[in-house]
Amino acid sequence: MQNNRYSEAGTVEGPAAPQDPAERRNGFFVLFETIIEATERAEGSPSQEIYLEGSYLKDKAKYIGGVTDEGMLELLGSWTGFRQLVHSIGVSVKSEREQAEICFLLQNWGKTSKYETGTRLTLPCPADGTEVILTLADIVWNEDDEAPGKFAFEFSHAGELAAASIIFYLNDGYTVPELTPELPVPFGSEEYREMISKSLLQPGNNQRLKAAIEKAQRGEDVTIAYIGGSITQGAGAKPIHTECYAYQSYLEFKNRFGKDGGSHIHFIKAGVGGTPSELGVIRYDRDILRDGSAAPDIVVVEFAVNDAGDETKGNCYESLCLKILSADNRPAVILLFSVFVNDWNLQDRLSPVGRHYNLPMVSVKDAVTEQFRLSKAEGNIISKRQFFYDIYHPTNDGHRVMADCLTHLFSEAAHAPKDADDLLLNQPPAIGNDFTGIRLLDRNSLNSEVRIEAGGFRETDTDLQLVELDADPFGTAQFPYNWMHTSAGQESFRLWISSRILILIYKDSGSSDFGKAEILVDGKPVLIADPHVNNWTHCNPMILYHNETSAGHEVEIQMASGDQNKCFTVLGFGYL
């Protein structure tokens, strides 16, 4: 390392005899000038976390770094392979506040205990964009390292923003094409508007949507609400609460149709990461209707990339739509189909619901995937690298595209003649409507219809999934009125209820303190609930029974054999 010299005035001068530059190794980015945001954590510093397990790291290398060699991608799946491929890691962070204290974290998953026995390495980073190089051969690594687990950027204050890049420099014998900088997305161009127009999958019956627009134009109160998964929550947008598609499309609606600044246009956002419409239909009354205090005029439903986890294969999705549409104030429902980096979503499964009831439908997939295949010379408007923050979530540019797709629907509806007749809801379902009337049961909503003996599940879990609701920059704990088992109690949790449908909502966790629970209905085992299947703190719904008629049932939840001294959290139930 060369030493800088100071002049008599105390200013920094360059080295007296600069060395010839070292030859820069070939490499590829897994993060490239990406906006990161410090999120408050239950434990530790505010941070932006980037998970690498499964296909996450391979997909970053493929879609961000442009790596196409399958052999190289395969090496990224284990720590042994990673060391074979990667010589060093370059990290650069640039913050508007150059005095910001930012640390880069590298954590490997361990063989013995996934989250506890792998190497955990932190590296202070200048906040002025200077690259810091981590040479792997200079580090003493733990023999228990199994695979790259996660990267993180730790900040001193929640809400801080920065632009970060991570590049893997390769060992001799490996090469990849050099990353070519891309031109900015041409928002507002004729080509861009043409791409956005392809998102209108179906204008649908516009009577309810036009009624909401007309209310707004008259200066009356109008509420636009959004329910969905992590994309609706705002994942990938920085800052999450103002750059997400939901808030951006709400602003466009307010600016286009509101009066006198649009203070009469109200915003509700209730996206919960990693959860399907199976949970959405249960939490709708709480999260959108706010237990009767809100009555949205427009509800955007976005579960097209979350409902692979819906056990009912569309029944809960259609039930949610009908629950919304059946409200006395006749709200409009817009079906929004987002997309993953591999061009996948569940549009084919879910769009028949929209066609059945003639609902407005917007497909981000239809807008962007065809042009993803083109080069810039062939007419590409936005590349996957520009659209996706990771393999699941959009960047700020991607969120803007989604917002513009919704705005296109608003504009088309505003200029079209108003349909004379309302939607026909009283008809057989396209998939199913069994869950339309389902309600949430937790500690805060106990009633005379149920009896509970908490047994060893007496505690309340406070380490919960946090979600940025509405325009909040901070997270709100999900299902805080829960029942938690700890090692202190061995007795079973018991619920007596008369219903035809019962869904258990329990907490997933990556902590080794949590264990499996066995659920019995009327004395018969029906489910082993394993909080480590998804392995991160989030809400998981599972159907315990789904019958044609209502009957009395006794539900028992007990810790599984070998896990009696571990934790398990019952977040609540959905029942009908």
Tab-separated table of N, CA and C in Angstrom, residues 4 14 18 28 45 50 55 73 96 101 131 146 174 241 292 309 347 378 384 401 484 487 500 526 533 541 559:
chain	number	residue	atom	x	y	z
A	4	ASN	N	-0.007	8.226	1.421
A	4	ASN	CA	-0.199	9.580	0.949
A	4	ASN	C	0.680	10.529	1.762
A	14	GLY	N	-0.640	13.628	-3.721
A	14	GLY	CA	-0.477	12.291	-4.252
A	14	GLY	C	0.862	11.707	-3.876
A	18	PRO	N	4.121	7.401	-8.204
A	18	PRO	CA	3.028	6.451	-8.399
A	18	PRO	C	3.496	5.183	-9.104
A	28	PHE	N	-17.458	-9.850	-12.940
A	28	PHE	CA	-18.851	-9.535	-13.248
A	28	PHE	C	-19.544	-8.989	-12.009
A	45	SER	N	-27.865	-3.524	13.455
A	45	SER	CA	-27.919	-2.220	12.807
A	45	SER	C	-28.948	-2.195	11.685
A	50	ILE	N	-29.114	-8.804	1.284
A	50	ILE	CA	-29.149	-9.399	-0.051
A	50	ILE	C	-28.860	-10.888	0.108
A	55	SER	N	-31.028	-20.291	-5.770
A	55	SER	CA	-30.626	-19.780	-7.086
A	55	SER	C	-30.384	-18.282	-7.076
A	73	LEU	N	-21.725	-20.667	-13.283
A	73	LEU	CA	-22.904	-20.444	-12.447
A	73	LEU	C	-23.033	-21.535	-11.390
A	96	GLU	N	-25.149	10.257	-0.374
A	96	GLU	CA	-25.165	11.713	-0.421
A	96	GLU	C	-24.455	12.299	0.802
A	101	GLU	N	-21.611	6.183	7.972
A	101	GLU	CA	-20.863	5.001	8.399
A	101	GLU	C	-21.559	3.765	7.838
A	131	GLU	N	-13.824	2.119	-4.272
A	131	GLU	CA	-13.931	0.666	-4.226
A	131	GLU	C	-12.996	0.089	-3.168
A	146	GLU	N	-20.352	-23.628	4.172
A	146	GLU	CA	-20.979	-24.500	3.176
A	146	GLU	C	-21.301	-23.768	1.883
A	174	TYR	N	-10.783	-17.980	-15.850
A	174	TYR	CA	-12.219	-17.704	-16.001
A	174	TYR	C	-12.395	-16.296	-16.568
A	241	HIS	N	-41.329	3.606	0.477
A	241	HIS	CA	-42.670	4.138	0.685
A	241	HIS	C	-43.087	5.165	-0.357
A	292	GLY	N	-63.575	-1.637	9.291
A	292	GLY	CA	-64.791	-0.861	9.098
A	292	GLY	C	-64.604	0.628	9.011
A	309	GLY	N	-48.019	-20.338	-3.747
A	309	GLY	CA	-48.192	-20.888	-2.411
A	309	GLY	C	-49.643	-20.987	-1.965
A	347	GLN	N	-50.595	-15.539	-14.420
A	347	GLN	CA	-51.637	-14.871	-15.184
A	347	GLN	C	-52.604	-15.869	-15.816
A	378	GLU	N	-32.393	-3.366	-31.542
A	378	GLU	CA	-33.619	-3.976	-32.064
A	378	GLU	C	-34.884	-3.361	-31.481
A	384	LYS	N	-33.759	-6.247	-18.504
A	384	LYS	CA	-34.001	-6.908	-17.222
A	384	LYS	C	-33.105	-6.320	-16.140
A	401	VAL	N	-42.538	1.652	-14.257
A	401	VAL	CA	-43.232	0.981	-15.363
A	401	VAL	C	-44.574	0.431	-14.880
A	484	MET	N	-47.550	-17.536	21.589
A	484	MET	CA	-46.203	-18.062	21.373
A	484	MET	C	-45.863	-19.123	22.412
A	487	SER	N	-39.963	-22.471	25.782
A	487	SER	CA	-39.521	-23.684	26.472
A	487	SER	C	-40.114	-23.807	27.861
A	500	ARG	N	-66.755	-24.380	9.056
A	500	ARG	CA	-66.553	-25.343	7.970
A	500	ARG	C	-65.164	-25.198	7.342
A	526	VAL	N	-53.259	-33.751	11.398
A	526	VAL	CA	-53.528	-33.245	10.049
A	526	VAL	C	-52.337	-32.509	9.451
A	533	VAL	N	-39.319	-24.230	6.735
A	533	VAL	CA	-39.475	-24.533	5.311
A	533	VAL	C	-39.121	-23.303	4.480
A	541	PRO	N	-49.859	-19.194	5.972
A	541	PRO	CA	-51.183	-19.799	6.166
A	541	PRO	C	-51.209	-21.252	5.690
A	559	MET	N	-46.096	-29.165	20.469
A	559	MET	CA	-44.760	-29.205	19.888
A	559	MET	C	-44.436	-30.630	19.446
